[in-house]
Coordinates of C-alpha atoms in Angstrom, one line a residue:
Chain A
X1 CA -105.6 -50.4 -15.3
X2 CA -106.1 -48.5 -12.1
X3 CA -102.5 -46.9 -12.8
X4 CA -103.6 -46.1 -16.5
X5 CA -106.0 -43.7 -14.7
X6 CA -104.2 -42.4 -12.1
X7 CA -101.0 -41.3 -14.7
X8 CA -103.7 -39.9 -16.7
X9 CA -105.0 -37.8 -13.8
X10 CA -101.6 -36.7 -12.9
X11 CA -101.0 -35.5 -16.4
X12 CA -104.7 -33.6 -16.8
X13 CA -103.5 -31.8 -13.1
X14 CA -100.2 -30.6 -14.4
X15 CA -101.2 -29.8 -17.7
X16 CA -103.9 -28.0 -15.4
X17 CA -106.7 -29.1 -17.5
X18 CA -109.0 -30.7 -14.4
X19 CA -111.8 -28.8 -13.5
X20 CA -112.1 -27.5 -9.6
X21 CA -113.6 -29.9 -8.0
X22 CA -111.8 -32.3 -9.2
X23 CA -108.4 -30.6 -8.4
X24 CA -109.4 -30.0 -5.0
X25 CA -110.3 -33.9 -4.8
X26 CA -107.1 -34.7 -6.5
X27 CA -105.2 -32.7 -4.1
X28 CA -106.4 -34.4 -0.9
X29 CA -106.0 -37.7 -2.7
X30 CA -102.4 -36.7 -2.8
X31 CA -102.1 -35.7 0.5
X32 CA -103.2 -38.1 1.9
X33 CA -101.4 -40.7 -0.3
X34 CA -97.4 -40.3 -0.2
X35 CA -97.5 -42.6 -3.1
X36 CA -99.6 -40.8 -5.0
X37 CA -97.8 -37.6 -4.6
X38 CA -94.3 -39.2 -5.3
X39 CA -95.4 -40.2 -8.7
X40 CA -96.6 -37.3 -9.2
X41 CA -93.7 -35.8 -9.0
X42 CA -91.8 -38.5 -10.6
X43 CA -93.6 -38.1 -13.5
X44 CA -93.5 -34.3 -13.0
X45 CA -89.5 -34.8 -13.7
X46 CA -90.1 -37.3 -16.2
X47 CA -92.3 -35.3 -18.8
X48 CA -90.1 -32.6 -17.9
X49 CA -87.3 -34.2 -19.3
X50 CA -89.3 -35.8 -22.6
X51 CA -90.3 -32.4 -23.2
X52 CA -86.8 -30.6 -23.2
X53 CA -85.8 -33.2 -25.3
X54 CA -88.5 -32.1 -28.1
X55 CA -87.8 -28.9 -28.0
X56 CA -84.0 -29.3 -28.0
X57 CA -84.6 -31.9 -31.1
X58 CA -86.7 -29.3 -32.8
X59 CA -84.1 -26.5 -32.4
X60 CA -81.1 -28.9 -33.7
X61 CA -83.6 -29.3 -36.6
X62 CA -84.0 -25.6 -36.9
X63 CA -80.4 -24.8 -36.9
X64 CA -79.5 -27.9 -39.5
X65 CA -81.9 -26.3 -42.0
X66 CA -80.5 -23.0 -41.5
X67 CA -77.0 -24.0 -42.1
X68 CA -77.8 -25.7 -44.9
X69 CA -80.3 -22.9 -46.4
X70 CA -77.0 -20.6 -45.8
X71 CA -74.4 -22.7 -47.0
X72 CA -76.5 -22.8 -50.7
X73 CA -77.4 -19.0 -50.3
X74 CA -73.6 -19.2 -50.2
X75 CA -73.9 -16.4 -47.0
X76 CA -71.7 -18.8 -44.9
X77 CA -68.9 -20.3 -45.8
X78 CA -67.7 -18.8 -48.6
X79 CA -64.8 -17.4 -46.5
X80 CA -62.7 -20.5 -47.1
X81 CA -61.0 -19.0 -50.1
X82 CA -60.5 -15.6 -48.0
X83 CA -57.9 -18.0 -46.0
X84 CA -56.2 -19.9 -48.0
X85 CA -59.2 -22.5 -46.6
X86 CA -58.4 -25.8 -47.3
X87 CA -55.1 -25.6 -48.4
X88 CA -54.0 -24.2 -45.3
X89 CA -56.4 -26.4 -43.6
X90 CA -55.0 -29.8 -45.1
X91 CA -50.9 -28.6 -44.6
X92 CA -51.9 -27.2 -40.6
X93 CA -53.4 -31.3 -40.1
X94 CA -50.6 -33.1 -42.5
X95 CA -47.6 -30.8 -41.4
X96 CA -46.3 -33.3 -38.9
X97 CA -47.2 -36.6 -41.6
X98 CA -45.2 -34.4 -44.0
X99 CA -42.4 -33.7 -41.8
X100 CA -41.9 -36.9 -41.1
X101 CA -42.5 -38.4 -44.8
X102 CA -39.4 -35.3 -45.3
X103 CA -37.1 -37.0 -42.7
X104 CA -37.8 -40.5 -43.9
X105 CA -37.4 -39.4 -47.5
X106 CA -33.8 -37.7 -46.0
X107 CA -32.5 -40.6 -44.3
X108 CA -33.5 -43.1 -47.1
X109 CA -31.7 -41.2 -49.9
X110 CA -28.5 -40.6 -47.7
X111 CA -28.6 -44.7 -46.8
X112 CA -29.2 -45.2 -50.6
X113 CA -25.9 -42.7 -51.3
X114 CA -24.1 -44.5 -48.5
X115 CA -25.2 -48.2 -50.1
X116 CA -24.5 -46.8 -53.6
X117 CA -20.4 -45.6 -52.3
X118 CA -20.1 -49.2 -50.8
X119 CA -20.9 -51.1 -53.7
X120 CA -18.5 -48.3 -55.7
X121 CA -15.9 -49.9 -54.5
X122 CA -13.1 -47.7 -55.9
X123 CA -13.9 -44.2 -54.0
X124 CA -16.4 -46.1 -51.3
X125 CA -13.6 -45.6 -48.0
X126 CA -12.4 -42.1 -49.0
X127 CA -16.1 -41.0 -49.0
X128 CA -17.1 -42.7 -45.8
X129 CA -14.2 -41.2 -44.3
X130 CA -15.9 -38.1 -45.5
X131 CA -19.0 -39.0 -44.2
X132 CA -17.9 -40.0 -41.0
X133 CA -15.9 -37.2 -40.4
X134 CA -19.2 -34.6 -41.4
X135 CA -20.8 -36.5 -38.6
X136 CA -18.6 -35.9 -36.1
X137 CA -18.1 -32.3 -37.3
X138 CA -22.2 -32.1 -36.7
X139 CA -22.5 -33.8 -33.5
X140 CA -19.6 -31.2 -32.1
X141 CA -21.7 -28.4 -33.3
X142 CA -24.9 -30.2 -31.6
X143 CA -22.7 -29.9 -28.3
X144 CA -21.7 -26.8 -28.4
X145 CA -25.6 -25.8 -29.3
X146 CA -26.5 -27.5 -26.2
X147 CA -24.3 -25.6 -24.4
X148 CA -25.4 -22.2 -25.3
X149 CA -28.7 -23.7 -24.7
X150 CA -27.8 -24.1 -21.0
X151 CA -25.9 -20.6 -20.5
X152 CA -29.1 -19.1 -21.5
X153 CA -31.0 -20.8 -18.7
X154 CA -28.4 -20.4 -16.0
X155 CA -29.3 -17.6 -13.8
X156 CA -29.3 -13.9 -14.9
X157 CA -28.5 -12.4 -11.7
X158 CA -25.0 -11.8 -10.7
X159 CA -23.1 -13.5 -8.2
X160 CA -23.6 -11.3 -5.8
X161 CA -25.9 -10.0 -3.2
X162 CA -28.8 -7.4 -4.5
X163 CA -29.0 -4.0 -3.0
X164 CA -32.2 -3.0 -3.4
X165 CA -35.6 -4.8 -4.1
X166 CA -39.4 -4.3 -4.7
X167 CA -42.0 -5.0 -7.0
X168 CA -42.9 -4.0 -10.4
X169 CA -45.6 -4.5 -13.1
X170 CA -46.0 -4.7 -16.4
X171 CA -47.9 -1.1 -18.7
X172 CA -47.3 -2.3 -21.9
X173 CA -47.4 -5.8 -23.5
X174 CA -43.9 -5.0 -25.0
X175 CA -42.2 -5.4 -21.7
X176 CA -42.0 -2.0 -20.2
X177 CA -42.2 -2.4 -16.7
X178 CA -43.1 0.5 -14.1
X179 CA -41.9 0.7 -10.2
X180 CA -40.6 2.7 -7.9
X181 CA -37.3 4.7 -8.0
X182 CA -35.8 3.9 -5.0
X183 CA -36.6 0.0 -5.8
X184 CA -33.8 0.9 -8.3
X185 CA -30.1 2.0 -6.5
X186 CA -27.7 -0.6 -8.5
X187 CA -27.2 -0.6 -13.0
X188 CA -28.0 -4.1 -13.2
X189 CA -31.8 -5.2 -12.7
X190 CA -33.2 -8.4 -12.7
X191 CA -37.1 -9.1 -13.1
X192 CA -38.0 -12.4 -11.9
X193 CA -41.7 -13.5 -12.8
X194 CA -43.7 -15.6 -10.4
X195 CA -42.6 -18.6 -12.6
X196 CA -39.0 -18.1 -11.6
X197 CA -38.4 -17.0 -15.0
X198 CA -35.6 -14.2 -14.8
X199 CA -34.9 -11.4 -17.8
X200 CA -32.5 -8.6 -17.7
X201 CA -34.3 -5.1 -17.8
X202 CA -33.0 -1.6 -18.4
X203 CA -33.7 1.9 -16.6
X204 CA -35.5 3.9 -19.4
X205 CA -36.3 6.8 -16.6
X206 CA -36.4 7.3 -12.9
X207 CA -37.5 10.4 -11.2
X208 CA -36.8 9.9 -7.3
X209 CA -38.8 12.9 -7.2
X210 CA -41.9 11.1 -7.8
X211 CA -40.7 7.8 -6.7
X212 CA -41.5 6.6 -10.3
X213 CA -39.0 4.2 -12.9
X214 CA -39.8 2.9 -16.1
X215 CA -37.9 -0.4 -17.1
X216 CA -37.7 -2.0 -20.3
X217 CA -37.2 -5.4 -20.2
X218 CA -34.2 -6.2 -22.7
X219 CA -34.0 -10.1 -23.0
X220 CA -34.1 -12.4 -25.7
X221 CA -35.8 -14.7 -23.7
X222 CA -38.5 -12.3 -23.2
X223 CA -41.8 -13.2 -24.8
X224 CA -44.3 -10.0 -25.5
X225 CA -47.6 -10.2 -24.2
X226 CA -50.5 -10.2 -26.5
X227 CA -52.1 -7.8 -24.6
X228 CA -52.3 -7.2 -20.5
X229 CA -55.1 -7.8 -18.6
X230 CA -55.9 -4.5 -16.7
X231 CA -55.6 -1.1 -17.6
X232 CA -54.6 2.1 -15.8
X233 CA -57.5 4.2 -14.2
X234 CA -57.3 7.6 -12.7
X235 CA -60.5 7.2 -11.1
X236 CA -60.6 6.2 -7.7
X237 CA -63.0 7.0 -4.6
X238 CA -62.6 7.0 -1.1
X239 CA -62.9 4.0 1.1
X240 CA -63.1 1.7 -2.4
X241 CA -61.8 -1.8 -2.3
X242 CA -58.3 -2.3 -3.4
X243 CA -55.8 -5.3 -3.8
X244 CA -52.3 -5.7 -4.2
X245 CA -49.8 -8.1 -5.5
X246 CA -45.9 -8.2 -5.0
X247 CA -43.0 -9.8 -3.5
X248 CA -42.1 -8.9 0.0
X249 CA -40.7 -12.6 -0.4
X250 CA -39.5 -14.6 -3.4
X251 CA -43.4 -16.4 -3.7
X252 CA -45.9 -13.5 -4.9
X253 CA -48.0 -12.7 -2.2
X254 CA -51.4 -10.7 -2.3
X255 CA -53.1 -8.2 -0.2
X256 CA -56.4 -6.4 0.3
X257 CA -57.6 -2.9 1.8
X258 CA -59.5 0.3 1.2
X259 CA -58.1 3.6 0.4
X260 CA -58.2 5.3 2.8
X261 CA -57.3 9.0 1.4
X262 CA -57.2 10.7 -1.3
X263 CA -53.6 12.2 -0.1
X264 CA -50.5 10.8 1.3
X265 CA -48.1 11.2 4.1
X266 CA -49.1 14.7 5.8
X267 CA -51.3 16.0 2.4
X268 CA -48.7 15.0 0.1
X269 CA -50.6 15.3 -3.2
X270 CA -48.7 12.9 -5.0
X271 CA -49.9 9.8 -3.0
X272 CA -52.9 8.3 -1.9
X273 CA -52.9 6.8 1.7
X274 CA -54.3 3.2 1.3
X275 CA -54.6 0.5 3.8
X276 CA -53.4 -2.7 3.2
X277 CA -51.0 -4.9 4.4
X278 CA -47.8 -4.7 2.7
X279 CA -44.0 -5.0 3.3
X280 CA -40.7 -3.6 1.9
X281 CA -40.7 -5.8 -0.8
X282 CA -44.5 -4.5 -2.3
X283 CA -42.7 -1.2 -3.0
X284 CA -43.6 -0.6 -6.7
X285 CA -46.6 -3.5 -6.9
X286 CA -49.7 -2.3 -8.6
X287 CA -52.5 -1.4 -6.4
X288 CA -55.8 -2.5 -8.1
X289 CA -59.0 -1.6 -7.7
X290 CA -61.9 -4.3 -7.8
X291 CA -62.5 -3.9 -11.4
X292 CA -59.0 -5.0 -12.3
X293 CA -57.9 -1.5 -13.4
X294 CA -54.4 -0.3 -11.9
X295 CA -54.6 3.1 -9.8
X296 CA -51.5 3.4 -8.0
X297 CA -48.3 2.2 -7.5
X298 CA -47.7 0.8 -3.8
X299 CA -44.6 2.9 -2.4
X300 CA -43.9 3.7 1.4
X301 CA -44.7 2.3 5.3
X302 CA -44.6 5.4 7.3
X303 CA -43.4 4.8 11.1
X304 CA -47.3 4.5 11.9
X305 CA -47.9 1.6 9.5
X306 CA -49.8 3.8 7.0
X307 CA -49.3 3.0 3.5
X308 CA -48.8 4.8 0.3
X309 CA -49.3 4.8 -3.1
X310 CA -48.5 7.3 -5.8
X311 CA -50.9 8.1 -8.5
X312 CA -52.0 6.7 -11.4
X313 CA -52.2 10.1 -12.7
X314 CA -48.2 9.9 -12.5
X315 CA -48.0 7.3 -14.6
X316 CA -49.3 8.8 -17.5
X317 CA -46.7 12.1 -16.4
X318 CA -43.9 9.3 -16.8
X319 CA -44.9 7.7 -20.0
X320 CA -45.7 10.8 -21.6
X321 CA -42.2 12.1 -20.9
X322 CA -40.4 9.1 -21.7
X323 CA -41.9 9.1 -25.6
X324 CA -40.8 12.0 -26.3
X325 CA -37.8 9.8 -26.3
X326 CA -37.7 8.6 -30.1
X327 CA -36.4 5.3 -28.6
X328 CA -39.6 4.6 -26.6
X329 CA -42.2 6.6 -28.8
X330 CA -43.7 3.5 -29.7
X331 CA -44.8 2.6 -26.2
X332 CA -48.2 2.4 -25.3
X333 CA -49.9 2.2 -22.4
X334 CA -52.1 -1.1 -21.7
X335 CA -55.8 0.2 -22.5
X336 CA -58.2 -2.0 -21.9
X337 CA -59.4 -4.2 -19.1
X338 CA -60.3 -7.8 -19.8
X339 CA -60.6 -9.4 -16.2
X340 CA -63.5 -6.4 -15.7
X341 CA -66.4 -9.9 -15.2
X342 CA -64.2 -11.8 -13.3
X343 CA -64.2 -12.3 -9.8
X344 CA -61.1 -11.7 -7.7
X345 CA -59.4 -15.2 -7.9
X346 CA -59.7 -14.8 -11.6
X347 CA -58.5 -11.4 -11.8
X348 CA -55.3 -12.4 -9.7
X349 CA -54.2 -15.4 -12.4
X350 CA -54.4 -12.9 -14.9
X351 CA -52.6 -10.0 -13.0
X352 CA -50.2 -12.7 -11.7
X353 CA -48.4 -13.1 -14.9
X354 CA -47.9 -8.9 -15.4
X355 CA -45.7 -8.6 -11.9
X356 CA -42.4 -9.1 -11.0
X357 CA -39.8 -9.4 -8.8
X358 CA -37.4 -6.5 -9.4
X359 CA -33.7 -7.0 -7.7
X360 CA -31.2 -4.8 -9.0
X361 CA -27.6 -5.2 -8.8
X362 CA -24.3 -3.0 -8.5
Chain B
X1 CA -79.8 0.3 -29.9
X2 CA -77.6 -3.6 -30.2
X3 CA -78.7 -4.8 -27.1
X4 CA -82.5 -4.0 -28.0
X5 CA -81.4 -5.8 -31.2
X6 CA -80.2 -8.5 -29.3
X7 CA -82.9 -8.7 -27.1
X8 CA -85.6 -9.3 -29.7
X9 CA -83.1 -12.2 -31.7
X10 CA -82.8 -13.9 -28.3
X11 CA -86.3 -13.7 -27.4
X12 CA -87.1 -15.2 -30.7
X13 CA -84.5 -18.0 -30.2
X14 CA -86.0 -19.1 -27.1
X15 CA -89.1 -19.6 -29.0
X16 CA -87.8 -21.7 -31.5
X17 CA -88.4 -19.0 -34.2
X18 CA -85.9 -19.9 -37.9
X19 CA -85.9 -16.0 -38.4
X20 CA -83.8 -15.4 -35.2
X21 CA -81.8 -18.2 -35.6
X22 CA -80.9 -17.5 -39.1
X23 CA -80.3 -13.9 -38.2
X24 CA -77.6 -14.4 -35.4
X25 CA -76.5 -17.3 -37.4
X26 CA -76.0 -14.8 -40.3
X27 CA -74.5 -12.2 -38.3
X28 CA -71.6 -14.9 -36.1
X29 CA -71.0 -17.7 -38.6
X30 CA -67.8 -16.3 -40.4
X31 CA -66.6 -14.9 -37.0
X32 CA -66.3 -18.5 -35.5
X33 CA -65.1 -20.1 -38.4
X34 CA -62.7 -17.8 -39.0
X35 CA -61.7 -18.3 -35.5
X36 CA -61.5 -21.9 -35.6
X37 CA -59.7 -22.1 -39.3
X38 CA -56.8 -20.3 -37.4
X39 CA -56.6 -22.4 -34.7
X40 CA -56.3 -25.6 -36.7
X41 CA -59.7 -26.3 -37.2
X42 CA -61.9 -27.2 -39.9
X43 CA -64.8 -25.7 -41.2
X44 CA -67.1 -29.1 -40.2
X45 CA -65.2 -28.2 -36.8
X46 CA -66.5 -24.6 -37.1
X47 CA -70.0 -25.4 -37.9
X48 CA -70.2 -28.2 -35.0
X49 CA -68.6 -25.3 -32.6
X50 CA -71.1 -22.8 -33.2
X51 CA -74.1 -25.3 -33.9
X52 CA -73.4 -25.8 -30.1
X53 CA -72.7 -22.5 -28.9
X54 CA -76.8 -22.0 -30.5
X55 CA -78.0 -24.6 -28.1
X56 CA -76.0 -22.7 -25.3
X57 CA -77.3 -19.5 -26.2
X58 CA -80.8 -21.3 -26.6
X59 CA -80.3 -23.0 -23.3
X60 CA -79.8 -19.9 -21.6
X61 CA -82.6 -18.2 -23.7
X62 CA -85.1 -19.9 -22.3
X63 CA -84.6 -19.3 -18.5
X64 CA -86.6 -16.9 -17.0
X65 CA -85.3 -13.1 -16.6
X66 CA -82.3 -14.0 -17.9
X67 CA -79.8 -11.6 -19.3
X68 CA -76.8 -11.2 -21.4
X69 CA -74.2 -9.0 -19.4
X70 CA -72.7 -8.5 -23.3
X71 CA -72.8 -8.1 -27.0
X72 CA -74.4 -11.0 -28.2
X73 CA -71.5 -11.2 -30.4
X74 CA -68.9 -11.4 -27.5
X75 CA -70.8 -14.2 -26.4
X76 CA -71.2 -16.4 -29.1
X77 CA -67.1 -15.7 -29.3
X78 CA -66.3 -16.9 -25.7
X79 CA -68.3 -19.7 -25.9
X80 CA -67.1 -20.9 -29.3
X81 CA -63.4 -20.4 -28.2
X82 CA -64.2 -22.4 -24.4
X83 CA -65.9 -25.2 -26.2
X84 CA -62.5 -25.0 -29.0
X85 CA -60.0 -25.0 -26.7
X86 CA -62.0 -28.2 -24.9
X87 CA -62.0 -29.8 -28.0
X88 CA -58.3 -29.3 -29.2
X89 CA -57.0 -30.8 -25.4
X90 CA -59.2 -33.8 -25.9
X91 CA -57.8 -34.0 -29.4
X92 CA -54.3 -33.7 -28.1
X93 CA -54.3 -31.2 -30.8
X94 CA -53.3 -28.0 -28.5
X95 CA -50.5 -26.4 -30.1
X96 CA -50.1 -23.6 -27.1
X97 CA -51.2 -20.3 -28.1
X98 CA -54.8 -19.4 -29.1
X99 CA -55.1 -15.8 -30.4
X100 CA -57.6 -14.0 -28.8
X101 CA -58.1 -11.0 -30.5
X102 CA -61.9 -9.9 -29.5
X103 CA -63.0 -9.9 -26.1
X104 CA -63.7 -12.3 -24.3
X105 CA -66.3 -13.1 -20.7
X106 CA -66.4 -15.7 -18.3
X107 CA -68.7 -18.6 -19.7
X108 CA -67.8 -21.6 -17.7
X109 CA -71.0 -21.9 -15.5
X110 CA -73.1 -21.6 -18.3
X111 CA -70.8 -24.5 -20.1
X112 CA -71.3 -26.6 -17.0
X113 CA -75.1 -26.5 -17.3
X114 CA -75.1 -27.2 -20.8
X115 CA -73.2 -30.1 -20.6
X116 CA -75.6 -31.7 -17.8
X117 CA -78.4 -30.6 -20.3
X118 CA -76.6 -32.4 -23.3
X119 CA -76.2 -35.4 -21.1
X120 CA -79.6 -35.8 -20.3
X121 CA -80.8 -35.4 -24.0
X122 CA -78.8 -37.8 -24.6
X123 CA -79.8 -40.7 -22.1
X124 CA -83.6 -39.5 -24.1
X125 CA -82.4 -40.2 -27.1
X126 CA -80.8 -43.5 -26.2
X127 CA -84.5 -44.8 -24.4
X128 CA -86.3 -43.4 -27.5
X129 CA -84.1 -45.1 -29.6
X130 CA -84.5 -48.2 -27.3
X131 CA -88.1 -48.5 -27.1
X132 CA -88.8 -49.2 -30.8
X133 CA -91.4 -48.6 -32.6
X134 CA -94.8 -47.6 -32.6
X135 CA -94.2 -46.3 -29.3
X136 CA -91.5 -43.9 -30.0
X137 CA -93.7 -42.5 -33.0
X138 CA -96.5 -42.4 -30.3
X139 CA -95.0 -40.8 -27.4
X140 CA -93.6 -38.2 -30.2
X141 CA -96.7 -37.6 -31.1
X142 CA -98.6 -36.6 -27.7
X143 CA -96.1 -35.5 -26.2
X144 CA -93.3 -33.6 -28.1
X145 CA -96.2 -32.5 -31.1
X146 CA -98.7 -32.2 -28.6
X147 CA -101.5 -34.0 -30.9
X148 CA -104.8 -35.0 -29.6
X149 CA -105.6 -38.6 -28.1
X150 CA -108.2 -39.2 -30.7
X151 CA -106.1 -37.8 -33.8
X152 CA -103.3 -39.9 -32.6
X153 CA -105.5 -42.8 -32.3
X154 CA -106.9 -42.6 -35.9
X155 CA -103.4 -41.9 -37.0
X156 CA -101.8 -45.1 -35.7
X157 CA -104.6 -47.1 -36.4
X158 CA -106.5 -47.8 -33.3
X159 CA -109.8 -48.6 -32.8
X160 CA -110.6 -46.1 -30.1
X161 CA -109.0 -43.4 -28.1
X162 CA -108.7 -45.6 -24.9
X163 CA -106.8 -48.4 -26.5
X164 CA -104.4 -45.7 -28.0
X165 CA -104.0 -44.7 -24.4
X166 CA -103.3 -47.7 -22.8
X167 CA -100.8 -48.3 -24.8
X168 CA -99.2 -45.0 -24.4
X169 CA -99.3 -45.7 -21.0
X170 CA -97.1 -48.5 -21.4
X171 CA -94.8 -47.1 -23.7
X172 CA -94.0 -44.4 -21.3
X173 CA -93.4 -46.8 -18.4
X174 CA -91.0 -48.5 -20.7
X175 CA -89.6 -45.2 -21.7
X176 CA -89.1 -43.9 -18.1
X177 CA -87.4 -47.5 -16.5
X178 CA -84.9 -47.7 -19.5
X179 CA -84.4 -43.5 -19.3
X180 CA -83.6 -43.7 -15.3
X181 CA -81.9 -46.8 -15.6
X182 CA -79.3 -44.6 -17.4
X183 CA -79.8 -41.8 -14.7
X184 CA -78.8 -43.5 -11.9
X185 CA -76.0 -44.7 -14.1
X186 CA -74.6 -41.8 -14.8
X187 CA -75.6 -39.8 -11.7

């Protein structure tokens, strides 16, 4: 009975309904009583919970009478029709019942043609010849498939040693790739992305002027991107985070600075001088800033370690030359920036996927 | 002028309130399902998807100074299509690509929180449904409808408020061993 009380009491103090003198008499009692103030607590957690519960029961009842007071308003759901709804709906789940009902249908209707030329006796072993020899003719072509399966996964890259290497990254979902010139001395360039898948590409431009190239990869193995993660930002200020991904190795490998001026080796105006640590191999990696979006291409080590990047700006110089070539009017650079909210190990998994190892060949 | 918009619906969805919820319901429905009819849903799939993405949105609604870092719309999207792409892996039913056409945030903290909320309305629901009757009815009634002792006790058939307590009392006591019980169980 006593407890009956005391619950009752902690209730009437949390719900704040006790009057002062019997708060203040409450709270010494709990003070002084580490009993007492555990259950309150306790039960602190406990209505807590019961009440969460209510409300979350009352909201699922909210939303169930919406949804149905929608559904017979006929505001929702009447976009079934719009796609083909259930139809499309029912053949998406049954496809691979159907399928299979196909095969089975397939396979019973050939045994029953088979059974059928064995019981007609008078043509049964020409026709089995027939069969057999189909068969074999199939199972031939099935090799030779298989074969052309594996040439397409052997290697890309010729037997020989490369003769120049760097980084490059992805502007357009389509597979047009931008690094740096010099990244580019042989005719035959491989990209390898950081799967260790490899695609042929081709030189659309190169201006060694700029330090700037524009590949195409040109690969039927090549699947086009929906769209890319980051975009391309002129913008940038001084002393401003930046990252950087590429492949001074064959394993990506990233790295983080500042930039560190808004010009390059001895004023050059075409570069910014960043800070970062990079190697031979980053030539042509993106250089990021920490919203995701692209503002230079990582280019040159001078002798006193300084690093360099050209311009964003320079991009868009390349692109818009190169579609004035009717064979690449239809590129288009990537736009918009998706991995804007997320921090920088997110960013990277995105970004990851957009640059490649670039080797090219003589 | 959206995000005032937006502002007011989710104020009024923390509060329970059927015109907010049947506006963004309204304005998102067809988006989702359209989503998850392309992506090998149905549309009892699409209304279970966004049903939950309410209690998400309601979940976060209701903590203090909280705020939506975009469209409401964009939100209800990436939460739908988290909680879709859950559901196809546990259904084995992932056929590789999901189109993602509109943009998309981050949303798995917020998914990480509702799913310890859902579990613990669920071990409620299983110590309601466990304690039987009158005392679910009673606890219901003081402490989810908030109805007076005396009212409850005249309801129920009681002779006097006291008794009506005492036996609340008890109920509760029932209703919190069988509730932590499951707690420690699934903690």
């Amino acid at each position: 009975m006593e407890d009956v009380l005391l619950l009752d009491a902690a209730e009437r103090y949390m719900k704040g309904s006790m009057n002062q003198q019997e708060k203040l008499f409450f709270e010494e009692l709990r003070k002084n009583n580490p009993e007492l103030d555990q259950m309150v607590v306790e039960q602190t957690f406990f209505l807590n919970e019961v009440e969460q519960y209510g409300d979350l029961k009352a909201f699922k009842h909210s939303l169930h009478e919406v949804d149905t007071k929608l559904a017979e308003e006929g505001i929702i759901r009447k976009s079934d029709l719009r796609f083909g709804g259930k139809v499309v709906y029912i053949w998406k789940k049954y496809k691979r019942t159907v399928m299979v009902a196909a095969s089975i249908a397939g396979i019973v209707s050939m045994l029953t043609v088979a059974l059928a030329s064995v019981y007609n006796n008078s043509k049964s072993n020409n026709d089995l010849t027939k069969l057999s020899r189909e068969i074999d003719r199939l199972k031939a072509d099935n090799i030779n498939t298989n074969k052309k399966l594996d040439d397409v996964k052997r290697p890309k890259a010729p037997n020989a040693p490369f003769i120049s290497g760097g980084t490059g990254f992805l502007i357009d979902a389509k597979g047009y790739m931008i690094t740096n010139a010099h990244v580019l001395k042989g005719k035959t360039i491989v990209a390898t992305n950081q799967k260790g898948e490899q695609f042929l590409a081709k030189i659309c431009m190169k201006d060694e002027n700029r330090d700037i190239a524009i590949l195409k990869i040109d690969d039927k193995d090549f699947k086009p991107f929906t769209s890319l993660p980051y975009s391309i930002n002129k913008l940038v200020n001084l002393a401003e985070p930046i990252y950087t991904l590429g492949y001074p190795k064959d394993e990506i490998v990233y790295g983080e600075g500042y930039l560190s001026s808004e010009t390059g080796y001895k004023s050059d105006t075409l570069t910014y001088q960043i800070a970062i640590a990079a190697d031979h191999g980053n030539s042509g990696g993106p250089v990021l800033n920490k919203k995701g979006d692209v503002i230079g291409i990582l280019t040159d080590k001078s002798e006193g370690g300084a690093v360099f990047a050209v311009k964003s700006l320079y991009i868009f110089n390349a692109v818009e030359n190169l579609k004035k070539d009717p064979a690449h009017a239809n590129l288009k650079l990537a736009g918009k920036n998706s991995i804007n909210n997320l921090d920088r190990v997110g960013q990277v998994k995105k970004v990851n996927d957009c640059v490649f190892l670039i080797k090219s060949y003589e | 002028m959206n995000i005032e918009k937006d502002k007011i619906l989710l104020e009024g969805l923390a509060k329970n309130d059927k015109a907010a919820v049947e506006a963004i319901y309204k304005d998102n429905f067809n988006m989702v399902q359209s989503f998850i009819l392309n992506n090998n849903g149905s549309t009892d799939d699409a209304r279970d998807i966004f049903q939950e993405a309410m209690i998400v949105l309601y979940e976060k609604s209701r903590v203090a100074n909280f705020s939506l870092h975009c469209q409401l719309k964009t939100y209800i999207y990436s939460v739908c299509r988290r909680l879709w792409l859950k559901r196809l892996q546990q259904l084995n039913r992932f056929t590789g690509q999901v189109e993602s056409l509109e943009e998309v945030v981050p949303v798995e903290e917020e998914l990480e929180n509702h799913e310890k909320l859902n579990a613990d309305f669920m071990m409620m629901e299983q110590a309601m449904s466990k304690i039987g009757e009158p005392c679910k009815s009673l606890l219901e009634a003081y402490y989810i409808q908030k109805k007076h002792m005396q009212e409850i006790a005249e309801g129920f058939g009681y002779t006097n408020a006291d008794n009506a307590k005492t036996q609340k009392y008890k109920c509760l006591m029932r209703l919190k061993k069988l509730f932590f019980a499951q707690y420690k169980n699934g903690q």
